[in-house]
Each structure stands twice: as C-alpha cells, then as structure tokens.
Amino acid sequence: MTESKKDAGELEPEARRLRRELFDDDMLDKLMAATGQRGVSLTGEGGFLPEMIKAVLERGMSAELTDHLGYEHGDPAGRGSGNSRNGTTPKSVSTEVGQIGLDQPRDRSSTFASALVPKGARRLGGLEDMIISLYAGGMTIRDIQHHLAATLGTELSHETISNVTEAVVEEVKTWQSRPLEAFYPVIYLDALVVKVRDGAHVTNRAAHIAVGVDMDGIKHVLGIWVQAAEGAKFWAGVCAQLANRGLKDVLIVCCDGLTGFPEAIEATWPAAMVQTCVVHLIRASMRFVSYSDRKAVAAMLRPIYTAPDQDAALVALAAFADSVLGKKYPAAVATWQNAWDRFTPFLAFGPAVRKVIYTTNSIESLNYQLRKIIKNRGHFPSDEAVIKLLWLAIRNIEDKRARERAKQAGRQGTDRKSVPRLVEGATVHGWKAALGELALIYPDRINPHL
C-alpha cells in the first residue's frame, strides 16, 4: 500500500470502514439495480432504507431487552427469573429517511427502556437537528413541513415542528443571560431591520447585535436585543443587563448614531467612549449625493477622517463646506457637522486603533449573512422569535464553517482553502498593535487585565 492510500485509510471514519467490510461496492451496486428494477424508492414510505433501519432498530432493541433480562430468548435460565418477554408494541417514528413503523419489545414488569428508541420518542436519527438547521437557514415552519414531506416522505404537523424549534428557547435564554468578562476594550454594535407582528399590525423594528473584543482580540457575540421601546429607556435596559452579567468596564463602543445610546453608555460606564462608525457616517452623507458626484465627494471627505488631529479635520470639513460640491450638497456637510462630537474621538488615536474602530464591519458581515436568511420570512410573530432565529442562524453559520475547516484540514497545498470564523471566536486583525496603543493611552484600565 502506498503512503497516500495508507494515510487515506487512517483518515477514513470507522463507520465507513465497517460499511466497506460488510457491504462492498458490488453489493451496493446490486442493491441500487434491484431497487430500480422493482420500482422501490430508497427513502420515504415503502422505501428500502426505512425497511433496513426498521430491521436494525428492532434487532437492536431485542438485544437491549436480552441484556436487560439477562438471558437469551428461549433460554431455560429465564424460568423463575421474575421477568420475561411480553410481546411487542407498535410504534411509529419519524426519521431522516421517512416514517418507520416499529415493533418495540416489552417485558412483563415494564422495567425495560430502550436507549435506541426511548419511550415517548417520535423522532429519531437527527430529524430534530435537521428541523432546527432548516429553521436556522430561514425556512418557515410551513416550508419545513413541505420540504420534509417532499424529500423524506415524513409528515409532521405544524405544532410538532413548532415544538422542536421552541425547544431551543431555554438555550437561547441561557446564552443571552450568561456571565460576561469584566472588561472588553472594544464593543461593536450594529442593527438590522426586522418585521414583527404587533397586534393587528406589522411594524419595522431594529434587532441590535453587540460584539465584544476581549483582551486577546477575540470577538464574542454578547447579545441580541430587539428595540420595541423608546430609545433612552431601551438602551438603559440593555446597558443594565450587560452590567448585571458582569461587564464592569469598556474603553470604546463603536456604533452608528443611536438615540439615547451614548447617554446610557456613559451612565453605566462613565469612562467609556462612544465612537460613531466612520463608514456609517460616510454612507449617511453619501445618501444626498448623486451617483455622478460620489467619487469626487468621497475624495473630499477622505482628508476629514484621515486627518492627523481634530484641528486638521475641521479645516478639511470647512474646505468641503466651502467647495462647489459642498454648496451643492449641504445635507452631506450637515451630516458631518451634526455627528462631529461623536466622530472626533476617533482622531485622538493612532493608526492601529483607528483601523480597529474605523468601522463596525465585524458585525456588518454577520448581518449581511443574517439578512439573506430573514428576507423571505415576511414577518415574525414576536420579538422572542426574532432573537431565537438570529441566535440559531449565527450558531448554524459558525457550525458550517467549523465543519468546512475540519474538511480542509485533511487537504494539502493549493487544495486547502482558508475558512475563517465569521464573528464568534474570530480574531481582530492588527489587534496586538492596537492593544499596545490602548495600553499607552489607558494604562490604569488596561494593565490590571494584562
């Protein structure tokens, strides 16, 4: 055997190796040919795979019962043991390959409980994980119903699928209230618009996602909040929740202009600085500029946010305001003037820190993925449903990327592709240099955590 084949054999999962030993490729080819000739499908009602799984599960449960009783079927050793086999009970379970009718064995004393097919179980073989994955991918409950019926031949009620997705609610609540680290140097905050039913009406609401950067430069999703109340009251509640979960200090909070948010941050963490996202500011000012003038206006804005200090930035803004384009688009100038107090803290930092807080792109890339998931859903029945789906979607995206990284790990050279984390667990580029700058500016707040 060559080294490459030997390595491939070592990497092969044990289950696949066992399959090859018991069912070689010739046998599988005969099986496929036979099912085609006899008009038997592989999955769904009357399919071959459900019959195979039925046979395996029933033999497995029979072996479990033998182990439970302590003697084989028909063995004289069972006489007078106090317990014995007592026939079977019909049971129907849903699986990834279709509905399966089982004859579940039982004992006279009713003490036998199968681990393969637990009592009360109506779904087996990862079907619940499949439902949750489909839901996290943006499919509605009705879509999931049709998908399972069409692909697997499995008929599940709306209530059943809803109950499966609702089973993660407690997990979401635990995640949303988990303890946080006492100190995050940087927190990013961004929002995406969702439609939520409010009584007889459907309203637009903002779902805010916060991502904190720890001392190692690793990003963590701190929480998801749907804004239903007035700005100041809502943000006071969010900050209070973060503080109650253990967050005692933060250096910089980078966000878009949010009514009531800076005041809530400063009331909770007085030493924290709220920084307006520069990219959001540029986009906001560009809303008023015609497409033909955008490149020219962008060139005039660049000296403002790349200025070495506040005075130079003010000169650049005045030059833009007095220019032909500035007079043509006074609303673009006003956008910068109105946000000036929240923009200028950015200018006090060096290049490394500026690069980190220049944009909330860390969350924007996540929100781009989330928008693709929620765009076809119409509206949500409640704020809780929004949080549940977004949490599931984030987990689903990161899980898919983790599986892809594991797959790429077995490849070499040009065949291997980089699959980074999207947000959770990802590292901020250039963090070491930024941390060094922050340690010089905030030694009393940084050093205790180094």
PDB file of N, CA, C and O in Angstrom, residues 22 64 131 141 279 294 332 440:
ATOM      1  N   LEU A  22     -18.587  -4.964   5.477  1.00  0.00           N
ATOM      2  CA  LEU A  22     -19.826  -5.745   5.453  1.00  0.00           C
ATOM      3  C   LEU A  22     -20.596  -5.616   4.142  1.00  0.00           C
ATOM      4  O   LEU A  22     -21.280  -6.547   3.719  1.00  0.00           O
ATOM      5  N   GLU A  64     -31.042  -5.265  23.355  1.00  0.00           N
ATOM      6  CA  GLU A  64     -31.118  -4.492  24.605  1.00  0.00           C
ATOM      7  C   GLU A  64     -31.978  -5.214  25.640  1.00  0.00           C
ATOM      8  O   GLU A  64     -31.644  -5.241  26.827  1.00  0.00           O
ATOM      9  N   ILE A 131     -34.525  19.719  11.426  1.00  0.00           N
ATOM     10  CA  ILE A 131     -35.578  20.744  11.506  1.00  0.00           C
ATOM     11  C   ILE A 131     -34.996  22.065  11.980  1.00  0.00           C
ATOM     12  O   ILE A 131     -35.255  23.129  11.401  1.00  0.00           O
ATOM     13  N   ILE A 141     -41.989  27.379   9.244  1.00  0.00           N
ATOM     14  CA  ILE A 141     -42.487  26.075   9.676  1.00  0.00           C
ATOM     15  C   ILE A 141     -43.250  25.396   8.546  1.00  0.00           C
ATOM     16  O   ILE A 141     -43.113  24.195   8.308  1.00  0.00           O
ATOM     17  N   VAL A 279     -17.509  54.564   8.712  1.00  0.00           N
ATOM     18  CA  VAL A 279     -18.097  54.066   7.465  1.00  0.00           C
ATOM     19  C   VAL A 279     -19.583  54.414   7.408  1.00  0.00           C
ATOM     20  O   VAL A 279     -20.106  54.819   6.366  1.00  0.00           O
ATOM     21  N   ARG A 294     -20.316  61.097  -6.680  1.00  0.00           N
ATOM     22  CA  ARG A 294     -19.905  60.358  -5.479  1.00  0.00           C
ATOM     23  C   ARG A 294     -18.392  60.218  -5.347  1.00  0.00           C
ATOM     24  O   ARG A 294     -17.849  60.351  -4.245  1.00  0.00           O
ATOM     25  N   ALA A 332     -25.083  66.792   3.012  1.00  0.00           N
ATOM     26  CA  ALA A 332     -23.922  65.925   3.246  1.00  0.00           C
ATOM     27  C   ALA A 332     -22.964  66.581   4.237  1.00  0.00           C
ATOM     28  O   ALA A 332     -22.413  65.919   5.126  1.00  0.00           O
ATOM     29  N   LEU A 440      -0.948  52.337  26.244  1.00  0.00           N
ATOM     30  CA  LEU A 440      -0.269  53.607  26.493  1.00  0.00           C
ATOM     31  C   LEU A 440      -1.266  54.718  26.837  1.00  0.00           C
ATOM     32  O   LEU A 440      -0.972  55.597  27.654  1.00  0.00           O
TER      33      LEU A 440
END
